[in-house]
Amino acid sequence: MNPVNPNALLHSKWTKVDVHNKEKHFVVIDVEKDENKKVIRCVIEAVINHEEYEINWRDLKKPTLWRQGWQ
């Protein structure tokens, strides 16, 4: 399991394991939290084409889907 700190999500870098449309490397560009400081929204951006996707931030913990950093 990838160690993911919700307080350090913003601007973190990730590599997608299953590449589609040459989108392999991503950066977290937006994290929204509720009044209890829980993450309610996480947006990543593909480095190659700047496409944005809203994801469940907990999916970043799954090594079958994501690798921490750019690899």
PDB file of N, CA, C and O in Angstrom:
ATOM      1  N   MET A   1       0.840  -1.176   0.000  1.00  0.00           N
ATOM      2  CA  MET A   1       0.000   0.000   0.000  1.00  0.00           C
ATOM      3  C   MET A   1       0.887   1.243   0.000  1.00  0.00           C
ATOM      4  O   MET A   1       1.841   1.328   0.754  1.00  0.00           O
ATOM      5  N   ASN A   2       0.559   2.204  -0.871  1.00  0.00           N
ATOM      6  CA  ASN A   2       1.296   3.458  -0.919  1.00  0.00           C
ATOM      7  C   ASN A   2       0.951   4.312   0.298  1.00  0.00           C
ATOM      8  O   ASN A   2      -0.217   4.473   0.621  1.00  0.00           O
ATOM      9  N   PRO A   3       1.957   4.868   0.961  1.00  0.00           N
ATOM     10  CA  PRO A   3       1.652   5.767   2.073  1.00  0.00           C
ATOM     11  C   PRO A   3       1.159   7.106   1.533  1.00  0.00           C
ATOM     12  O   PRO A   3       1.860   7.754   0.749  1.00  0.00           O
ATOM     13  N   VAL A   4      -0.032   7.503   1.915  1.00  0.00           N
ATOM     14  CA  VAL A   4      -0.600   8.758   1.426  1.00  0.00           C
ATOM     15  C   VAL A   4      -1.089   9.572   2.611  1.00  0.00           C
ATOM     16  O   VAL A   4      -1.942   9.123   3.373  1.00  0.00           O
ATOM     17  N   ASN A   5      -0.539  10.757   2.758  1.00  0.00           N
ATOM     18  CA  ASN A   5      -0.970  11.673   3.806  1.00  0.00           C
ATOM     19  C   ASN A   5      -1.918  12.682   3.163  1.00  0.00           C
ATOM     20  O   ASN A   5      -1.507  13.432   2.279  1.00  0.00           O
ATOM     21  N   PRO A   6      -3.176  12.734   3.573  1.00  0.00           N
ATOM     22  CA  PRO A   6      -4.122  13.669   2.950  1.00  0.00           C
ATOM     23  C   PRO A   6      -3.698  15.126   3.081  1.00  0.00           C
ATOM     24  O   PRO A   6      -4.064  15.952   2.249  1.00  0.00           O
ATOM     25  N   ASN A   7      -2.872  15.443   4.083  1.00  0.00           N
ATOM     26  CA  ASN A   7      -2.405  16.820   4.245  1.00  0.00           C
ATOM     27  C   ASN A   7      -1.274  17.166   3.286  1.00  0.00           C
ATOM     28  O   ASN A   7      -0.930  18.333   3.133  1.00  0.00           O
ATOM     29  N   ALA A   8      -0.686  16.162   2.659  1.00  0.00           N
ATOM     30  CA  ALA A   8       0.424  16.390   1.735  1.00  0.00           C
ATOM     31  C   ALA A   8       0.047  16.041   0.295  1.00  0.00           C
ATOM     32  O   ALA A   8       0.924  15.882  -0.550  1.00  0.00           O
ATOM     33  N   LEU A   9      -1.225  15.910   0.003  1.00  0.00           N
ATOM     34  CA  LEU A   9      -1.666  15.534  -1.341  1.00  0.00           C
ATOM     35  C   LEU A   9      -1.369  16.592  -2.392  1.00  0.00           C
ATOM     36  O   LEU A   9      -0.907  16.271  -3.488  1.00  0.00           O
ATOM     37  N   LEU A  10      -1.664  17.840  -2.075  1.00  0.00           N
ATOM     38  CA  LEU A  10      -1.543  18.907  -3.060  1.00  0.00           C
ATOM     39  C   LEU A  10      -0.128  18.969  -3.613  1.00  0.00           C
ATOM     40  O   LEU A  10       0.845  18.990  -2.871  1.00  0.00           O
ATOM     41  N   HIS A  11      -0.022  18.973  -4.941  1.00  0.00           N
ATOM     42  CA  HIS A  11       1.229  19.030  -5.709  1.00  0.00           C
ATOM     43  C   HIS A  11       2.039  17.743  -5.654  1.00  0.00           C
ATOM     44  O   HIS A  11       3.179  17.719  -6.112  1.00  0.00           O
ATOM     45  N   SER A  12       1.476  16.674  -5.080  1.00  0.00           N
ATOM     46  CA  SER A  12       2.208  15.405  -5.084  1.00  0.00           C
ATOM     47  C   SER A  12       2.166  14.803  -6.488  1.00  0.00           C
ATOM     48  O   SER A  12       1.264  15.080  -7.285  1.00  0.00           O
ATOM     49  N   LYS A  13       3.166  13.985  -6.791  1.00  0.00           N
ATOM     50  CA  LYS A  13       3.332  13.419  -8.120  1.00  0.00           C
ATOM     51  C   LYS A  13       3.053  11.918  -8.081  1.00  0.00           C
ATOM     52  O   LYS A  13       3.446  11.236  -7.137  1.00  0.00           O
ATOM     53  N   TRP A  14       2.415  11.419  -9.153  1.00  0.00           N
ATOM     54  CA  TRP A  14       1.996  10.023  -9.213  1.00  0.00           C
ATOM     55  C   TRP A  14       2.194   9.461 -10.606  1.00  0.00           C
ATOM     56  O   TRP A  14       2.073  10.174 -11.598  1.00  0.00           O
ATOM     57  N   THR A  15       2.467   8.151 -10.663  1.00  0.00           N
ATOM     58  CA  THR A  15       2.589   7.429 -11.920  1.00  0.00           C
ATOM     59  C   THR A  15       1.478   6.395 -11.978  1.00  0.00           C
ATOM     60  O   THR A  15       1.330   5.580 -11.064  1.00  0.00           O
ATOM     61  N   LYS A  16       0.698   6.444 -13.061  1.00  0.00           N
ATOM     62  CA  LYS A  16      -0.396   5.490 -13.223  1.00  0.00           C
ATOM     63  C   LYS A  16       0.162   4.167 -13.748  1.00  0.00           C
ATOM     64  O   LYS A  16       0.979   4.146 -14.660  1.00  0.00           O
ATOM     65  N   VAL A  17      -0.271   3.068 -13.168  1.00  0.00           N
ATOM     66  CA  VAL A  17       0.216   1.753 -13.557  1.00  0.00           C
ATOM     67  C   VAL A  17      -0.345   1.352 -14.923  1.00  0.00           C
ATOM     68  O   VAL A  17       0.384   0.889 -15.792  1.00  0.00           O
ATOM     69  N   ASP A  18      -1.632   1.557 -15.123  1.00  0.00           N
ATOM     70  CA  ASP A  18      -2.304   1.197 -16.379  1.00  0.00           C
ATOM     71  C   ASP A  18      -2.455   2.455 -17.228  1.00  0.00           C
ATOM     72  O   ASP A  18      -3.378   3.242 -17.040  1.00  0.00           O
ATOM     73  N   VAL A  19      -1.546   2.648 -18.177  1.00  0.00           N
ATOM     74  CA  VAL A  19      -1.479   3.883 -18.967  1.00  0.00           C
ATOM     75  C   VAL A  19      -2.523   3.878 -20.085  1.00  0.00           C
ATOM     76  O   VAL A  19      -2.659   2.891 -20.810  1.00  0.00           O
ATOM     77  N   HIS A  20      -3.257   4.999 -20.207  1.00  0.00           N
ATOM     78  CA  HIS A  20      -4.211   5.216 -21.290  1.00  0.00           C
ATOM     79  C   HIS A  20      -3.901   6.546 -21.954  1.00  0.00           C
ATOM     80  O   HIS A  20      -3.601   7.538 -21.264  1.00  0.00           O
ATOM     81  N   ASN A  21      -3.968   6.600 -23.282  1.00  0.00           N
ATOM     82  CA  ASN A  21      -3.730   7.838 -24.041  1.00  0.00           C
ATOM     83  C   ASN A  21      -2.388   8.474 -23.698  1.00  0.00           C
ATOM     84  O   ASN A  21      -2.278   9.700 -23.656  1.00  0.00           O
ATOM     85  N   LYS A  22      -1.402   7.668 -23.422  1.00  0.00           N
ATOM     86  CA  LYS A  22      -0.055   8.122 -23.064  1.00  0.00           C
ATOM     87  C   LYS A  22      -0.026   8.941 -21.775  1.00  0.00           C
ATOM     88  O   LYS A  22       0.950   9.603 -21.471  1.00  0.00           O
ATOM     89  N   GLU A  23      -1.121   8.921 -21.016  1.00  0.00           N
ATOM     90  CA  GLU A  23      -1.181   9.636 -19.742  1.00  0.00           C
ATOM     91  C   GLU A  23      -0.622   8.723 -18.656  1.00  0.00           C
ATOM     92  O   GLU A  23      -1.293   7.797 -18.210  1.00  0.00           O
ATOM     93  N   LYS A  24       0.606   8.986 -18.267  1.00  0.00           N
ATOM     94  CA  LYS A  24       1.288   8.141 -17.295  1.00  0.00           C
ATOM     95  C   LYS A  24       1.599   8.907 -16.012  1.00  0.00           C
ATOM     96  O   LYS A  24       1.434   8.392 -14.924  1.00  0.00           O
ATOM     97  N   HIS A  25       2.054  10.144 -16.152  1.00  0.00           N
ATOM     98  CA  HIS A  25       2.469  10.949 -14.998  1.00  0.00           C
ATOM     99  C   HIS A  25       1.406  12.001 -14.680  1.00  0.00           C
ATOM    100  O   HIS A  25       0.898  12.673 -15.582  1.00  0.00           O
ATOM    101  N   PHE A  26       1.132  12.134 -13.380  1.00  0.00           N
ATOM    102  CA  PHE A  26       0.078  13.043 -12.919  1.00  0.00           C
ATOM    103  C   PHE A  26       0.556  13.846 -11.718  1.00  0.00           C
ATOM    104  O   PHE A  26       1.436  13.421 -10.982  1.00  0.00           O
ATOM    105  N   VAL A  27      -0.088  15.001 -11.538  1.00  0.00           N
ATOM    106  CA  VAL A  27       0.150  15.862 -10.380  1.00  0.00           C
ATOM    107  C   VAL A  27      -1.204  16.180  -9.762  1.00  0.00           C
ATOM    108  O   VAL A  27      -2.175  16.460 -10.477  1.00  0.00           O
ATOM    109  N   VAL A  28      -1.287  16.142  -8.448  1.00  0.00           N
ATOM    110  CA  VAL A  28      -2.515  16.545  -7.758  1.00  0.00           C
ATOM    111  C   VAL A  28      -2.553  18.071  -7.777  1.00  0.00           C
ATOM    112  O   VAL A  28      -1.649  18.732  -7.267  1.00  0.00           O
ATOM    113  N   ILE A  29      -3.589  18.628  -8.407  1.00  0.00           N
ATOM    114  CA  ILE A  29      -3.654  20.090  -8.561  1.00  0.00           C
ATOM    115  C   ILE A  29      -4.701  20.751  -7.676  1.00  0.00           C
ATOM    116  O   ILE A  29      -4.682  21.970  -7.516  1.00  0.00           O
ATOM    117  N   ASP A  30      -5.611  19.957  -7.110  1.00  0.00           N
ATOM    118  CA  ASP A  30      -6.638  20.561  -6.254  1.00  0.00           C
ATOM    119  C   ASP A  30      -7.092  19.544  -5.216  1.00  0.00           C
ATOM    120  O   ASP A  30      -7.332  18.384  -5.541  1.00  0.00           O
ATOM    121  N   VAL A  31      -7.175  19.998  -3.984  1.00  0.00           N
ATOM    122  CA  VAL A  31      -7.692  19.177  -2.882  1.00  0.00           C
ATOM    123  C   VAL A  31      -8.649  20.054  -2.086  1.00  0.00           C
ATOM    124  O   VAL A  31      -8.279  21.136  -1.644  1.00  0.00           O
ATOM    125  N   GLU A  32      -9.877  19.596  -1.946  1.00  0.00           N
ATOM    126  CA  GLU A  32     -10.862  20.318  -1.142  1.00  0.00           C
ATOM    127  C   GLU A  32     -11.178  19.499   0.099  1.00  0.00           C
ATOM    128  O   GLU A  32     -11.313  18.282   0.024  1.00  0.00           O
ATOM    129  N   LYS A  33     -11.308  20.201   1.209  1.00  0.00           N
ATOM    130  CA  LYS A  33     -11.621  19.545   2.483  1.00  0.00           C
ATOM    131  C   LYS A  33     -12.890  20.146   3.062  1.00  0.00           C
ATOM    132  O   LYS A  33     -13.199  21.317   2.823  1.00  0.00           O
ATOM    133  N   ASP A  34     -13.601  19.340   3.848  1.00  0.00           N
ATOM    134  CA  ASP A  34     -14.802  19.838   4.503  1.00  0.00           C
ATOM    135  C   ASP A  34     -14.427  20.520   5.820  1.00  0.00           C
ATOM    136  O   ASP A  34     -13.243  20.658   6.141  1.00  0.00           O
ATOM    137  N   GLU A  35     -15.415  20.927   6.581  1.00  0.00           N
ATOM    138  CA  GLU A  35     -15.167  21.646   7.828  1.00  0.00           C
ATOM    139  C   GLU A  35     -14.459  20.792   8.872  1.00  0.00           C
ATOM    140  O   GLU A  35     -13.866  21.302   9.816  1.00  0.00           O
ATOM    141  N   ASN A  36     -14.493  19.480   8.688  1.00  0.00           N
ATOM    142  CA  ASN A  36     -13.800  18.560   9.589  1.00  0.00           C
ATOM    143  C   ASN A  36     -12.411  18.183   9.085  1.00  0.00           C
ATOM    144  O   ASN A  36     -11.806  17.242   9.585  1.00  0.00           O
ATOM    145  N   LYS A  37     -11.933  18.885   8.065  1.00  0.00           N
ATOM    146  CA  LYS A  37     -10.596  18.666   7.477  1.00  0.00           C
ATOM    147  C   LYS A  37     -10.467  17.323   6.764  1.00  0.00           C
ATOM    148  O   LYS A  37      -9.370  16.828   6.578  1.00  0.00           O
ATOM    149  N   LYS A  38     -11.588  16.741   6.348  1.00  0.00           N
ATOM    150  CA  LYS A  38     -11.555  15.497   5.579  1.00  0.00           C
ATOM    151  C   LYS A  38     -11.599  15.835   4.097  1.00  0.00           C
ATOM    152  O   LYS A  38     -12.335  16.729   3.675  1.00  0.00           O
ATOM    153  N   VAL A  39     -10.809  15.106   3.312  1.00  0.00           N
ATOM    154  CA  VAL A  39     -10.755  15.352   1.866  1.00  0.00           C
ATOM    155  C   VAL A  39     -12.088  14.949   1.241  1.00  0.00           C
ATOM    156  O   VAL A  39     -12.556  13.820   1.408  1.00  0.00           O
ATOM    157  N   ILE A  40     -12.699  15.892   0.520  1.00  0.00           N
ATOM    158  CA  ILE A  40     -13.959  15.613  -0.157  1.00  0.00           C
ATOM    159  C   ILE A  40     -13.802  15.648  -1.673  1.00  0.00           C
ATOM    160  O   ILE A  40     -14.672  15.184  -2.403  1.00  0.00           O
ATOM    161  N   ARG A  41     -12.672  16.184  -2.150  1.00  0.00           N
ATOM    162  CA  ARG A  41     -12.452  16.268  -3.599  1.00  0.00           C
ATOM    163  C   ARG A  41     -10.956  16.291  -3.875  1.00  0.00           C
ATOM    164  O   ARG A  41     -10.200  16.980  -3.197  1.00  0.00           O
ATOM    165  N   CYS A  42     -10.550  15.520  -4.887  1.00  0.00           N
ATOM    166  CA  CYS A  42      -9.145  15.484  -5.285  1.00  0.00           C
ATOM    167  C   CYS A  42      -9.092  15.487  -6.811  1.00  0.00           C
ATOM    168  O   CYS A  42      -9.750  14.664  -7.460  1.00  0.00           O
ATOM    169  N   VAL A  43      -8.341  16.417  -7.378  1.00  0.00           N
ATOM    170  CA  VAL A  43      -8.229  16.535  -8.834  1.00  0.00           C
ATOM    171  C   VAL A  43      -6.773  16.343  -9.235  1.00  0.00           C
ATOM    172  O   VAL A  43      -5.880  16.965  -8.654  1.00  0.00           O
ATOM    173  N   ILE A  44      -6.562  15.451 -10.217  1.00  0.00           N
ATOM    174  CA  ILE A  44      -5.223  15.232 -10.745  1.00  0.00           C
ATOM    175  C   ILE A  44      -5.168  15.741 -12.183  1.00  0.00           C
ATOM    176  O   ILE A  44      -6.195  15.835 -12.859  1.00  0.00           O
ATOM    177  N   GLU A  45      -3.958  16.078 -12.617  1.00  0.00           N
ATOM    178  CA  GLU A  45      -3.755  16.572 -13.977  1.00  0.00           C
ATOM    179  C   GLU A  45      -2.663  15.752 -14.648  1.00  0.00           C
ATOM    180  O   GLU A  45      -1.587  15.542 -14.068  1.00  0.00           O
ATOM    181  N   ALA A  46      -2.942  15.289 -15.866  1.00  0.00           N
ATOM    182  CA  ALA A  46      -1.942  14.563 -16.643  1.00  0.00           C
ATOM    183  C   ALA A  46      -0.883  15.549 -17.115  1.00  0.00           C
ATOM    184  O   ALA A  46      -1.205  16.625 -17.622  1.00  0.00           O
ATOM    185  N   VAL A  47       0.378  15.189 -16.947  1.00  0.00           N
ATOM    186  CA  VAL A  47       1.476  16.073 -17.312  1.00  0.00           C
ATOM    187  C   VAL A  47       1.563  16.242 -18.827  1.00  0.00           C
ATOM    188  O   VAL A  47       1.817  17.342 -19.319  1.00  0.00           O
ATOM    189  N   ILE A  48       1.311  15.187 -19.589  1.00  0.00           N
ATOM    190  CA  ILE A  48       1.512  15.210 -21.027  1.00  0.00           C
ATOM    191  C   ILE A  48       0.526  16.119 -21.773  1.00  0.00           C
ATOM    192  O   ILE A  48       0.884  16.759 -22.753  1.00  0.00           O
ATOM    193  N   ASN A  49      -0.730  16.189 -21.321  1.00  0.00           N
ATOM    194  CA  ASN A  49      -1.739  16.942 -22.065  1.00  0.00           C
ATOM    195  C   ASN A  49      -2.609  17.847 -21.197  1.00  0.00           C
ATOM    196  O   ASN A  49      -3.560  18.452 -21.676  1.00  0.00           O
ATOM    197  N   HIS A  50      -2.329  17.914 -19.927  1.00  0.00           N
ATOM    198  CA  HIS A  50      -3.029  18.797 -18.972  1.00  0.00           C
ATOM    199  C   HIS A  50      -4.514  18.474 -18.800  1.00  0.00           C
ATOM    200  O   HIS A  50      -5.286  19.327 -18.367  1.00  0.00           O
ATOM    201  N   GLU A  51      -4.902  17.236 -19.108  1.00  0.00           N
ATOM    202  CA  GLU A  51      -6.277  16.807 -18.856  1.00  0.00           C
ATOM    203  C   GLU A  51      -6.452  16.634 -17.346  1.00  0.00           C
ATOM    204  O   GLU A  51      -5.569  16.126 -16.660  1.00  0.00           O
ATOM    205  N   GLU A  52      -7.607  17.051 -16.837  1.00  0.00           N
ATOM    206  CA  GLU A  52      -7.882  16.973 -15.407  1.00  0.00           C
ATOM    207  C   GLU A  52      -8.922  15.899 -15.125  1.00  0.00           C
ATOM    208  O   GLU A  52      -9.866  15.720 -15.893  1.00  0.00           O
ATOM    209  N   TYR A  53      -8.723  15.193 -14.014  1.00  0.00           N
ATOM    210  CA  TYR A  53      -9.634  14.133 -13.606  1.00  0.00           C
ATOM    211  C   TYR A  53      -9.878  14.229 -12.110  1.00  0.00           C
ATOM    212  O   TYR A  53      -8.937  14.397 -11.338  1.00  0.00           O
ATOM    213  N   GLU A  54     -11.138  14.087 -11.723  1.00  0.00           N
ATOM    214  CA  GLU A  54     -11.462  14.015 -10.306  1.00  0.00           C
ATOM    215  C   GLU A  54     -11.399  12.545  -9.903  1.00  0.00           C
ATOM    216  O   GLU A  54     -11.971  11.690 -10.576  1.00  0.00           O
ATOM    217  N   ILE A  55     -10.659  12.261  -8.828  1.00  0.00           N
ATOM    218  CA  ILE A  55     -10.495  10.878  -8.385  1.00  0.00           C
ATOM    219  C   ILE A  55     -10.777  10.773  -6.889  1.00  0.00           C
ATOM    220  O   ILE A  55     -10.793  11.776  -6.175  1.00  0.00           O
ATOM    221  N   ASN A  56     -10.961   9.548  -6.445  1.00  0.00           N
ATOM    222  CA  ASN A  56     -11.037   9.274  -5.025  1.00  0.00           C
ATOM    223  C   ASN A  56      -9.595   9.207  -4.525  1.00  0.00           C
ATOM    224  O   ASN A  56      -8.827   8.352  -4.965  1.00  0.00           O
ATOM    225  N   TRP A  57      -9.199  10.080  -3.633  1.00  0.00           N
ATOM    226  CA  TRP A  57      -7.808  10.155  -3.206  1.00  0.00           C
ATOM    227  C   TRP A  57      -7.321   8.853  -2.582  1.00  0.00           C
ATOM    228  O   TRP A  57      -6.138   8.547  -2.620  1.00  0.00           O
ATOM    229  N   ARG A  58      -8.230   8.064  -2.048  1.00  0.00           N
ATOM    230  CA  ARG A  58      -7.826   6.786  -1.441  1.00  0.00           C
ATOM    231  C   ARG A  58      -7.341   5.773  -2.482  1.00  0.00           C
ATOM    232  O   ARG A  58      -6.612   4.851  -2.150  1.00  0.00           O
ATOM    233  N   ASP A  59      -7.732   5.960  -3.739  1.00  0.00           N
ATOM    234  CA  ASP A  59      -7.236   5.080  -4.800  1.00  0.00           C
ATOM    235  C   ASP A  59      -5.723   5.208  -4.973  1.00  0.00           C
ATOM    236  O   ASP A  59      -5.072   4.278  -5.455  1.00  0.00           O
ATOM    237  N   LEU A  60      -5.164   6.336  -4.590  1.00  0.00           N
ATOM    238  CA  LEU A  60      -3.715   6.523  -4.701  1.00  0.00           C
ATOM    239  C   LEU A  60      -2.946   5.576  -3.784  1.00  0.00           C
ATOM    240  O   LEU A  60      -1.769   5.330  -3.993  1.00  0.00           O
ATOM    241  N   LYS A  61      -3.616   5.019  -2.792  1.00  0.00           N
ATOM    242  CA  LYS A  61      -2.981   4.071  -1.875  1.00  0.00           C
ATOM    243  C   LYS A  61      -2.792   2.695  -2.506  1.00  0.00           C
ATOM    244  O   LYS A  61      -2.026   1.883  -2.000  1.00  0.00           O
ATOM    245  N   LYS A  62      -3.485   2.428  -3.606  1.00  0.00           N
ATOM    246  CA  LYS A  62      -3.475   1.095  -4.224  1.00  0.00           C
ATOM    247  C   LYS A  62      -2.309   0.959  -5.199  1.00  0.00           C
ATOM    248  O   LYS A  62      -2.305   1.566  -6.265  1.00  0.00           O
ATOM    249  N   PRO A  63      -1.313   0.130  -4.863  1.00  0.00           N
ATOM    250  CA  PRO A  63      -0.152  -0.026  -5.745  1.00  0.00           C
ATOM    251  C   PRO A  63      -0.481  -0.710  -7.069  1.00  0.00           C
ATOM    252  O   PRO A  63       0.312  -0.646  -7.998  1.00  0.00           O
ATOM    253  N   THR A  64      -1.652  -1.326  -7.177  1.00  0.00           N
ATOM    254  CA  THR A  64      -2.051  -1.908  -8.459  1.00  0.00           C
ATOM    255  C   THR A  64      -2.528  -0.828  -9.427  1.00  0.00           C
ATOM    256  O   THR A  64      -2.615  -1.074 -10.630  1.00  0.00           O
ATOM    257  N   LEU A  65      -2.825   0.367  -8.901  1.00  0.00           N
ATOM    258  CA  LEU A  65      -3.291   1.471  -9.733  1.00  0.00           C
ATOM    259  C   LEU A  65      -2.265   2.591  -9.867  1.00  0.00           C
ATOM    260  O   LEU A  65      -2.125   3.187 -10.945  1.00  0.00           O
ATOM    261  N   TRP A  66      -1.565   2.902  -8.772  1.00  0.00           N
ATOM    262  CA  TRP A  66      -0.690   4.084  -8.726  1.00  0.00           C
ATOM    263  C   TRP A  66       0.642   3.776  -8.070  1.00  0.00           C
ATOM    264  O   TRP A  66       0.728   2.958  -7.169  1.00  0.00           O
ATOM    265  N   ARG A  67       1.666   4.492  -8.512  1.00  0.00           N
ATOM    266  CA  ARG A  67       2.997   4.484  -7.881  1.00  0.00           C
ATOM    267  C   ARG A  67       3.304   5.916  -7.471  1.00  0.00           C
ATOM    268  O   ARG A  67       3.046   6.845  -8.231  1.00  0.00           O
ATOM    269  N   GLN A  68       3.852   6.077  -6.288  1.00  0.00           N
ATOM    270  CA  GLN A  68       4.179   7.415  -5.811  1.00  0.00           C
ATOM    271  C   GLN A  68       5.412   7.942  -6.538  1.00  0.00           C
ATOM    272  O   GLN A  68       6.383   7.227  -6.744  1.00  0.00           O
ATOM    273  N   GLY A  69       5.362   9.200  -6.958  1.00  0.00           N
ATOM    274  CA  GLY A  69       6.445   9.808  -7.715  1.00  0.00           C
ATOM    275  C   GLY A  69       6.309   9.502  -9.201  1.00  0.00           C
ATOM    276  O   GLY A  69       5.363   8.863  -9.626  1.00  0.00           O
ATOM    277  N   TRP A  70       7.264  10.006  -9.984  1.00  0.00           N
ATOM    278  CA  TRP A  70       7.262   9.744 -11.432  1.00  0.00           C
ATOM    279  C   TRP A  70       8.282   8.665 -11.719  1.00  0.00           C
ATOM    280  O   TRP A  70       9.466   8.843 -11.506  1.00  0.00           O
ATOM    281  N   GLN A  71       7.796   7.535 -12.211  1.00  0.00           N
ATOM    282  CA  GLN A  71       8.675   6.388 -12.456  1.00  0.00           C
ATOM    283  C   GLN A  71       8.574   5.946 -13.891  1.00  0.00           C
ATOM    284  O   GLN A  71       7.594   6.064 -14.528  1.00  0.00           O
TER     285      GLN A  71
END
